[in-house]
C-alpha cells in the first residue's frame, strides 16, 4: 500500500511518480490520504488504519512534496528491515540538512550529515523522515491504533511525528542509495549539493 498524506495538493513531480509506479504495479493499492486541516500525523494514522484493514504487507508513506527515484530499489530490502527510509533533505533558516537523525542525549535528535553516514547501502539511524518510509505491517500490529503523534515540548513547540514514531519503535534503517527529492519552491536536494 502506498499512501500520500495531503491536505490540498500533490507536487507535479510526485504526481508523475505515482502515475509511473501504478503503471509498474497496477495491483498495488496507491492513493492519497486526505488530512483536511489535521496535519501529517492524522494522515499517517488514517493510512495506518487502512493498512491494518487490508491484506497489504507494507505501508509505503510518501509526502506530497517528497519524490523517490524512478526505481523501486527501496523494495530490495523490504523483507529485511521493519522500517526502511529513503533519505531526503530539509531546510531551516536557509540551511539544508538530511532528515536522518542520530540521538545525542536522550530526547535530543540532530541531523546526521551525509559524511557521517556509515559505509554501505543500509545503515541504522535513530530516526528518519516520514516522507519516504517503508514500514512492515507487523510494526503497526504491535503499536497503539494511532501511533503517529506530535510531541509538545515545554516551550509549546511541536516535535516531529516521524521522530516520535521512530522513538517508539527503536529507530529505523536508511537506504543511502535511495535519495529522494524534496520540493519546496525548489528541489532541496539540488540546494544541498550546491551548499556542499
Coordinates of C-alpha atoms in Angstrom, one line a residue:
X1 CA 0.0 0.0 0.0
X2 CA 1.3 3.5 -0.9
X3 CA -0.3 6.5 0.7
X4 CA 0.5 10.2 0.3
X5 CA -1.0 12.3 3.1
X6 CA -2.0 15.7 1.9
X7 CA -4.4 18.5 2.8
X8 CA -4.5 20.1 -0.6
X9 CA -2.2 19.3 -3.4
X10 CA 0.5 16.9 -4.6
X11 CA 3.5 18.4 -6.4
X12 CA 3.7 17.7 -10.1
X13 CA 6.8 15.5 -9.8
X14 CA 5.1 13.3 -7.2
X15 CA 2.0 13.0 -9.5
X16 CA 4.3 11.8 -12.3
X17 CA 5.9 9.3 -9.9
X18 CA 2.5 8.0 -8.7
X19 CA 1.4 7.5 -12.3
X20 CA 4.7 5.7 -13.1
X21 CA 4.5 3.4 -10.1
X22 CA 0.9 2.5 -10.8
X23 CA 1.9 1.6 -14.3
X24 CA 4.6 -0.6 -13.0
X25 CA 2.3 -2.3 -10.4
X26 CA -1.4 -1.9 -11.2
X27 CA -2.2 -4.3 -8.5
X28 CA -0.9 -2.1 -5.7
X29 CA -3.2 0.0 -3.5
X30 CA -1.9 3.5 -4.3
X31 CA -3.9 6.6 -3.2
X32 CA -3.8 9.9 -1.4
X33 CA -4.8 10.2 2.2
X34 CA -6.6 13.5 2.8
X35 CA -5.7 15.1 6.1
X36 CA -8.1 18.1 5.9
X37 CA -6.6 20.6 8.3
X38 CA -5.5 18.0 10.9
X39 CA -1.9 17.6 9.7
X40 CA 0.5 14.8 8.8
X41 CA 0.1 12.8 12.0
X42 CA -3.7 12.5 11.3
X43 CA -3.0 11.5 7.6
X44 CA -0.4 8.9 8.7
X45 CA -2.8 7.5 11.2
X46 CA -5.5 7.2 8.6
X47 CA -3.2 5.4 6.3
X48 CA -2.1 3.1 9.1
X49 CA -5.8 2.2 9.9
X50 CA -6.4 1.4 6.2
X51 CA -3.3 -0.8 6.0
X52 CA -4.5 -2.8 9.0
X53 CA -7.9 -3.3 7.5
X54 CA -6.3 -4.6 4.3
X55 CA -4.2 -7.6 3.4
X56 CA -1.2 -5.5 2.4
X57 CA 2.1 -6.4 3.9
X58 CA 3.8 -3.0 3.9
X59 CA 2.8 0.7 4.1
X60 CA 5.0 3.0 1.9
X61 CA 4.3 6.5 3.1
X62 CA 5.3 9.3 0.8
X63 CA 4.8 13.0 1.5
X64 CA 3.2 15.1 -1.2
X65 CA 6.4 17.0 -1.9
X66 CA 8.9 14.2 -1.5
X67 CA 9.6 12.3 -4.7
X68 CA 11.5 9.0 -4.8
X69 CA 13.8 8.0 -7.7
X70 CA 12.0 6.4 -10.7
X71 CA 13.1 3.0 -9.5
X72 CA 11.8 0.6 -6.8
X73 CA 15.2 -0.3 -5.3
X74 CA 14.0 0.6 -1.8
X75 CA 11.9 -2.6 -2.0
X76 CA 15.1 -4.7 -2.4
X77 CA 15.2 -5.0 1.3
X78 CA 11.5 -4.6 2.2
X79 CA 11.5 -8.0 3.9
X80 CA 14.8 -7.5 5.8
X81 CA 14.1 -4.3 7.8
X82 CA 10.9 -3.3 9.7
X83 CA 11.3 0.3 8.7
X84 CA 13.3 1.5 5.7
X85 CA 13.6 5.1 4.8
X86 CA 14.7 6.8 1.6
X87 CA 16.6 9.9 2.8
X88 CA 15.8 13.4 1.7
X89 CA 16.9 17.0 2.5
X90 CA 15.0 19.5 4.6
X91 CA 15.7 23.2 5.0
X92 CA 15.6 25.6 8.0
X93 CA 16.8 29.2 8.1
X94 CA 18.4 28.8 4.7
X95 CA 20.4 25.8 5.7
X96 CA 19.8 22.3 4.3
X97 CA 20.1 19.2 6.3
X98 CA 19.4 15.5 5.9
X99 CA 16.3 14.1 7.6
X100 CA 18.3 11.3 9.0
X101 CA 18.9 11.6 12.7
X102 CA 21.1 10.5 15.5
X103 CA 20.3 10.7 19.2
X104 CA 22.8 12.8 21.1
X105 CA 21.3 13.0 24.6
X106 CA 18.0 11.3 25.5
X107 CA 15.3 13.3 23.6
X108 CA 17.8 15.4 21.5
X109 CA 17.8 14.3 17.9
X110 CA 20.1 16.0 15.4
X111 CA 20.5 15.6 11.7
X112 CA 23.3 13.3 10.7
X113 CA 25.4 14.8 7.9
X114 CA 26.0 12.6 4.9
X115 CA 29.7 12.4 5.6
X116 CA 28.9 10.7 9.0
X117 CA 26.7 8.0 7.4
X118 CA 28.2 4.6 7.9
X119 CA 29.7 2.9 4.8
X120 CA 27.4 0.5 2.9
X121 CA 24.0 0.8 1.4
X122 CA 21.8 0.2 4.5
X123 CA 22.5 1.7 7.9
X124 CA 20.7 2.1 11.2
X125 CA 19.6 5.6 12.4
X126 CA 17.8 6.9 15.5
X127 CA 15.1 8.3 13.2
X128 CA 14.3 9.2 9.6
X129 CA 11.9 11.4 7.8
X130 CA 8.5 10.0 7.3
X131 CA 8.3 11.5 3.7
X132 CA 9.7 8.2 2.3
X133 CA 9.2 5.5 4.8
X134 CA 8.5 1.8 4.0
X135 CA 7.0 0.0 7.1
X136 CA 6.2 -3.6 7.6
X137 CA 2.7 -4.4 8.7
X138 CA 3.9 -6.2 11.8
X139 CA 5.4 -2.9 13.2
X140 CA 1.8 -1.4 13.4
X141 CA 0.3 -4.6 14.8
X142 CA 2.5 -4.1 17.9
X143 CA 1.6 -0.4 18.4
X144 CA -1.5 1.6 19.5
X145 CA -4.2 2.2 16.9
X146 CA -2.9 5.7 16.1
X147 CA 0.9 5.6 16.6
X148 CA 1.6 8.9 14.8
X149 CA 1.5 11.9 17.1
X150 CA 3.3 15.1 17.8
X151 CA 5.2 15.7 20.9
X152 CA 4.5 19.1 22.7
X153 CA 7.6 20.5 24.4
X154 CA 7.6 22.7 27.4
X155 CA 8.1 25.8 25.3
X156 CA 5.0 24.9 23.3
X157 CA 6.7 23.8 20.1
X158 CA 5.6 20.6 18.4
X159 CA 8.1 17.8 17.9
X160 CA 8.1 15.9 14.7
X161 CA 5.7 13.0 14.3
X162 CA 8.2 10.9 12.4
X163 CA 10.9 11.3 15.0
X164 CA 8.4 10.5 17.7
X165 CA 7.3 7.3 15.7
X166 CA 10.9 6.2 15.3
X167 CA 11.5 6.7 19.1
X168 CA 8.6 4.3 19.8
X169 CA 10.0 1.5 17.7
X170 CA 13.7 2.0 18.5
X171 CA 14.9 3.7 15.3
X172 CA 14.9 2.9 11.6
X173 CA 17.1 1.8 8.7
X174 CA 18.1 4.1 5.9
X175 CA 18.9 3.1 2.3
X176 CA 21.7 5.5 1.4
X177 CA 21.3 4.6 -2.3
X178 CA 17.7 5.8 -2.5
X179 CA 17.9 9.5 -2.0
X180 CA 14.6 11.3 -2.7
X181 CA 13.9 14.8 -3.9
X182 CA 12.1 17.2 -1.6
X183 CA 10.3 20.0 -3.5
X184 CA 9.5 23.3 -1.8
X185 CA 9.9 26.4 -4.0
X186 CA 12.9 24.4 -5.5
X187 CA 14.3 20.9 -5.2
X188 CA 16.2 20.9 -1.9
X189 CA 18.5 18.1 -3.0
X190 CA 19.9 20.5 -5.6
X191 CA 20.3 23.2 -2.9
X192 CA 22.1 20.8 -0.6
X193 CA 24.5 19.8 -3.4
X194 CA 25.2 23.5 -4.1
X195 CA 25.9 24.2 -0.4
X196 CA 28.3 21.3 -0.3

